[in-house]
Coordinates of C-alpha atoms in Angstrom, one line a residue:
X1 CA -22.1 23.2 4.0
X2 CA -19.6 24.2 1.6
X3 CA -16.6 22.1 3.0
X4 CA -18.5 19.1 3.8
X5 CA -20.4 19.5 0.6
X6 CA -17.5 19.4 -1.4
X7 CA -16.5 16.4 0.0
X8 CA -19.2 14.3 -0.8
X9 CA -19.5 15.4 -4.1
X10 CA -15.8 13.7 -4.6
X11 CA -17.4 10.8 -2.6
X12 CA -20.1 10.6 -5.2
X13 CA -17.5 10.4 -8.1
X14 CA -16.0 7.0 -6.7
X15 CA -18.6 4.5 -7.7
X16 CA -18.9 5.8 -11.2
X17 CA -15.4 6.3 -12.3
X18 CA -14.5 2.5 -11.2
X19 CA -17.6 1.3 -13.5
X20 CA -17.2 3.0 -16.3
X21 CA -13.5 3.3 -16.3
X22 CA -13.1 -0.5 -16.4
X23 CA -15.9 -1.2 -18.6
X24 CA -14.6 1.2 -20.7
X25 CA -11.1 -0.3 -21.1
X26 CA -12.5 -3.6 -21.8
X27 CA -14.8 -2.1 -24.9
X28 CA -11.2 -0.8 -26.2
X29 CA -9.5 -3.9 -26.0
X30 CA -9.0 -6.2 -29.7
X31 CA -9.5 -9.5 -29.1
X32 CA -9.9 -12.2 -26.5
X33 CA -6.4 -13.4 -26.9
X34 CA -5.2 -12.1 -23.3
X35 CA -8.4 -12.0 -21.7
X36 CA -7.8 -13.9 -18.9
X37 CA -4.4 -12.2 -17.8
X38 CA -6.0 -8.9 -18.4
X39 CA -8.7 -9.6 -16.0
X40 CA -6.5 -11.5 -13.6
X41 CA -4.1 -8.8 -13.6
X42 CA -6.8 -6.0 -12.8
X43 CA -8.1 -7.9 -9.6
X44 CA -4.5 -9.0 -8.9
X45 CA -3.4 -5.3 -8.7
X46 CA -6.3 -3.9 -6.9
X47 CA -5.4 -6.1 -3.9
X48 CA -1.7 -5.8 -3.8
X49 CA -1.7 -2.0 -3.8
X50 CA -4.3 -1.9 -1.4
X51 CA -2.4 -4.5 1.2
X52 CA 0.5 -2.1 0.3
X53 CA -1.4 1.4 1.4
X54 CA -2.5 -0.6 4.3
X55 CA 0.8 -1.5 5.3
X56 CA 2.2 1.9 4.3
X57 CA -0.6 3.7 6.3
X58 CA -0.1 1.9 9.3
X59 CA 3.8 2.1 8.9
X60 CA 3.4 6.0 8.7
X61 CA 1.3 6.2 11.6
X62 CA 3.5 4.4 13.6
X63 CA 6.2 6.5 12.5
X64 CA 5.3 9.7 13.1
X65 CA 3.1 8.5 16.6
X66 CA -0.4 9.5 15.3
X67 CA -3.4 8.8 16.9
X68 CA -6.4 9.9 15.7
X69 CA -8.0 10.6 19.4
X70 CA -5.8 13.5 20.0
X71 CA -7.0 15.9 17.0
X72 CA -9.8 16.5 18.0
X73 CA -12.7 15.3 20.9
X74 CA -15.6 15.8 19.2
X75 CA -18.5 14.1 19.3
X76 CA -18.7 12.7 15.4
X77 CA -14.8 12.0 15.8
X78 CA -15.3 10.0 18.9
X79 CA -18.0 8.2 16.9
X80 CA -16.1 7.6 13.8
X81 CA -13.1 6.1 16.4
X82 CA -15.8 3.6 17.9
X83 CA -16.9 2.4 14.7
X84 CA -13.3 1.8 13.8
X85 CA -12.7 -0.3 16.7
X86 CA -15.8 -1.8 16.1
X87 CA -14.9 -3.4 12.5
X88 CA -11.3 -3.9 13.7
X89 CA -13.0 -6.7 16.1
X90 CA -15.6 -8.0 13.3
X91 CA -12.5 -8.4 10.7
X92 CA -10.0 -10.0 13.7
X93 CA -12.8 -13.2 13.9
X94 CA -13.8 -13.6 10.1
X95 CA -10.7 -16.1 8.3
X96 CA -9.6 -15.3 4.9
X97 CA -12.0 -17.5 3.0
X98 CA -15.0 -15.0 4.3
X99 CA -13.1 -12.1 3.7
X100 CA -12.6 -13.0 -0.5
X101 CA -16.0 -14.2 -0.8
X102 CA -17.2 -11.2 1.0
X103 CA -15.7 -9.2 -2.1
X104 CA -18.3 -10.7 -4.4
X105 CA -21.5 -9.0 -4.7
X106 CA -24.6 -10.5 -4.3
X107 CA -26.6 -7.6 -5.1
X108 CA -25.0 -5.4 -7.1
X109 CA -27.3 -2.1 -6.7
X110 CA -26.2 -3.0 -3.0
X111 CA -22.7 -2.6 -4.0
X112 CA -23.3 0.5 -6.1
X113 CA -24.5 2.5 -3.3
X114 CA -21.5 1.7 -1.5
X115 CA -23.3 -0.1 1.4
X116 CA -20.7 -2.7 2.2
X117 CA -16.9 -2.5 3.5
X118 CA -15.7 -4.2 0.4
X119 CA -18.4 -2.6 -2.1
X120 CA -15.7 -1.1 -4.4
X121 CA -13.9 -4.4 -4.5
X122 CA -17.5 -5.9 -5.8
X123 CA -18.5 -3.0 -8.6
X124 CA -14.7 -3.7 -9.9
X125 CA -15.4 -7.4 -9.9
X126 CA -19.0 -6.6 -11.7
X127 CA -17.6 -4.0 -13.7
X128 CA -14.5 -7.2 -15.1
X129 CA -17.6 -9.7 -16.1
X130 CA -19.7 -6.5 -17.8
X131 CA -16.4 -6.5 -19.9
X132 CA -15.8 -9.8 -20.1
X133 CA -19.8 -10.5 -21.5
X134 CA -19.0 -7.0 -23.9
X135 CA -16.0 -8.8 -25.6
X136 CA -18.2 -12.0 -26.3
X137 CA -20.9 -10.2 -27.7
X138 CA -18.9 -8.2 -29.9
X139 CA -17.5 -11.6 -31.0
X140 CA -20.6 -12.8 -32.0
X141 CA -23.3 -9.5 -32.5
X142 CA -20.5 -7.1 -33.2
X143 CA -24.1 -4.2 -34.3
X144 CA -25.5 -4.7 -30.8
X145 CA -21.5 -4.8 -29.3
X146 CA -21.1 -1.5 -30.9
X147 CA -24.3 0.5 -29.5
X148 CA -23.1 -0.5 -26.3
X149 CA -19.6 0.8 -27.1
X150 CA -21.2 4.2 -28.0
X151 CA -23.2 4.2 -24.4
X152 CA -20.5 3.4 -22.3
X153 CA -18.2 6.2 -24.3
X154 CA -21.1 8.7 -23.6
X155 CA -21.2 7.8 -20.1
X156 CA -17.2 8.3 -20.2
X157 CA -17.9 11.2 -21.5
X158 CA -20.3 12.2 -18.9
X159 CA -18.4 11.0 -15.6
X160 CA -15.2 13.2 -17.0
X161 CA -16.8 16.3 -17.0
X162 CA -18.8 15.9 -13.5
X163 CA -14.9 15.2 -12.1
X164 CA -14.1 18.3 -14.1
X165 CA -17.3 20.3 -12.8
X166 CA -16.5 19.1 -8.9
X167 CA -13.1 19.7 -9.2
X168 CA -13.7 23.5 -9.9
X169 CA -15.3 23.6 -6.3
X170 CA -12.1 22.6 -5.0
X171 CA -10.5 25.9 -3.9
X172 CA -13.9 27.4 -2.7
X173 CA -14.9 23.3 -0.5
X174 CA -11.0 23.8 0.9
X175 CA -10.7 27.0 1.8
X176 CA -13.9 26.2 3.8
X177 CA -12.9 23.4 5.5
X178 CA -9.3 25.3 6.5
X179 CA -11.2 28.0 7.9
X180 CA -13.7 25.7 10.1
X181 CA -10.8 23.8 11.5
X182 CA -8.8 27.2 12.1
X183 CA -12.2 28.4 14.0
X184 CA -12.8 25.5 15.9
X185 CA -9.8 24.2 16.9
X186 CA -6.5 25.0 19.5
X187 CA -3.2 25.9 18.4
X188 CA -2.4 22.6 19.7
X189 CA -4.9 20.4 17.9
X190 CA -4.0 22.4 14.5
X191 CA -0.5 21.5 14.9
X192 CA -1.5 17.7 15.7
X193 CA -3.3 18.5 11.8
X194 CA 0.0 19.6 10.4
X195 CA 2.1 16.7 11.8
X196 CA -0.7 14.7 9.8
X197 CA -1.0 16.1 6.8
X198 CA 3.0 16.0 6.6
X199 CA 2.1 12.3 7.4
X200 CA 0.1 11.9 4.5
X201 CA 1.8 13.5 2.0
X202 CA 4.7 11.1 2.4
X203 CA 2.6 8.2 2.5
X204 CA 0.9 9.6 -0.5
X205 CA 4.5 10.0 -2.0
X206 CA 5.6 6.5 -1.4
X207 CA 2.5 5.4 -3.5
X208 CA 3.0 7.0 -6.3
X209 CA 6.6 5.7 -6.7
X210 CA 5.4 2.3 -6.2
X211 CA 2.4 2.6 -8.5
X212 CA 5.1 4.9 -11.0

């Protein structure tokens, strides 16, 4: 309960950090002089570092010979691997036009509760024309621009210290997950763990130098 409780609590965090950290940055922006390379820029990035992980990810597997099956056998992990294989085959028949128009929401409270593949890709695309109609009613209602500026600060506000309040769980949601997969595995599956977390934490690595 702890462990897996801890996790989904950072799971929870996603959706509301992407909203109201762009939103925000658009409420602090002056002017609509670069508006259009702002927001091209954002969407631009997302998708090049996320092809890059991709490509990272599958370089560093490949690397270090991981495959998921041999950690463990269990029955949620054989699950999870079917699944996987599953969506590998729906993505290898749909072409690239489906796959960008599949990152636009349709219905965003869909999107929100993270029921899609590409949902985060659709709350950040929401998120750019929240920000987008913000700037152009602070151009012309700059009172009514303003409360909104104030709400989405609160809920800035907000957001940062739930991260804060999860993140104090972090040693106790840890230590419980280390000591579950220490109970319930072999020596040999717990050093098929280490060679992945060494994995990665250089794949982790490389991002932050390309992202730095």
């Amino acid at each position: 309960i702890i462990g897996n409780g801890y996790v989904s609590f950072l799971q929870m965090l996603v959706v509301p950090l992407i909203f109201v950290s762009l939103v925000r940055a658009f409420t602090r922006v002056e002017g609509e002089n670069n508006l259009g390379k702002i927001g091209f820029n954002v969407l631009a990035v997302l998708i090049i570092t996320v092809a890059v992980a991709s490509v990272i990810g599958l370089s560093i597997a490949l690397l270090f010979n991981l495959d998921g099956a041999e950690f463990t056998q269990g029955a949620a992990e054989t699950a999870r691997i079917a699944y996987i294989q599953e969506r590998q085959a729906e993505i290898a028949d749909t072409t690239l036009p489906q796959q960008i128009l599949s990152f636009i929401p349709t219905n965003i409270f869909e999107d929100l509760a993270g029921l899609r593949q590409s949902s985060n890709i659709a709350v950040v695309i929401f998120s750019a024309f929240v920000g987008v109609a913000y700037l152009g009613v602070a151009r012309k209602h700059p009172e009514e621009a303003s409360y909104f500026k104030k709400m989405i600060d609160m809920l800035d506000a907000i957001v940062s210290r739930i991260v804060t309040l999860v993140l104090r769980m972090a040693p106790y949601g840890i230590f419980a997950l280390m000591v579950k997969a220490m109970a319930s595995s072999s020596f040999q599956a717990l050093l098929n763990m280490a060679t992945f977390v060494i994995a990665a934490y250089v794949a982790i690595i490389i991002m932050f130098a390309i992202h730095a």
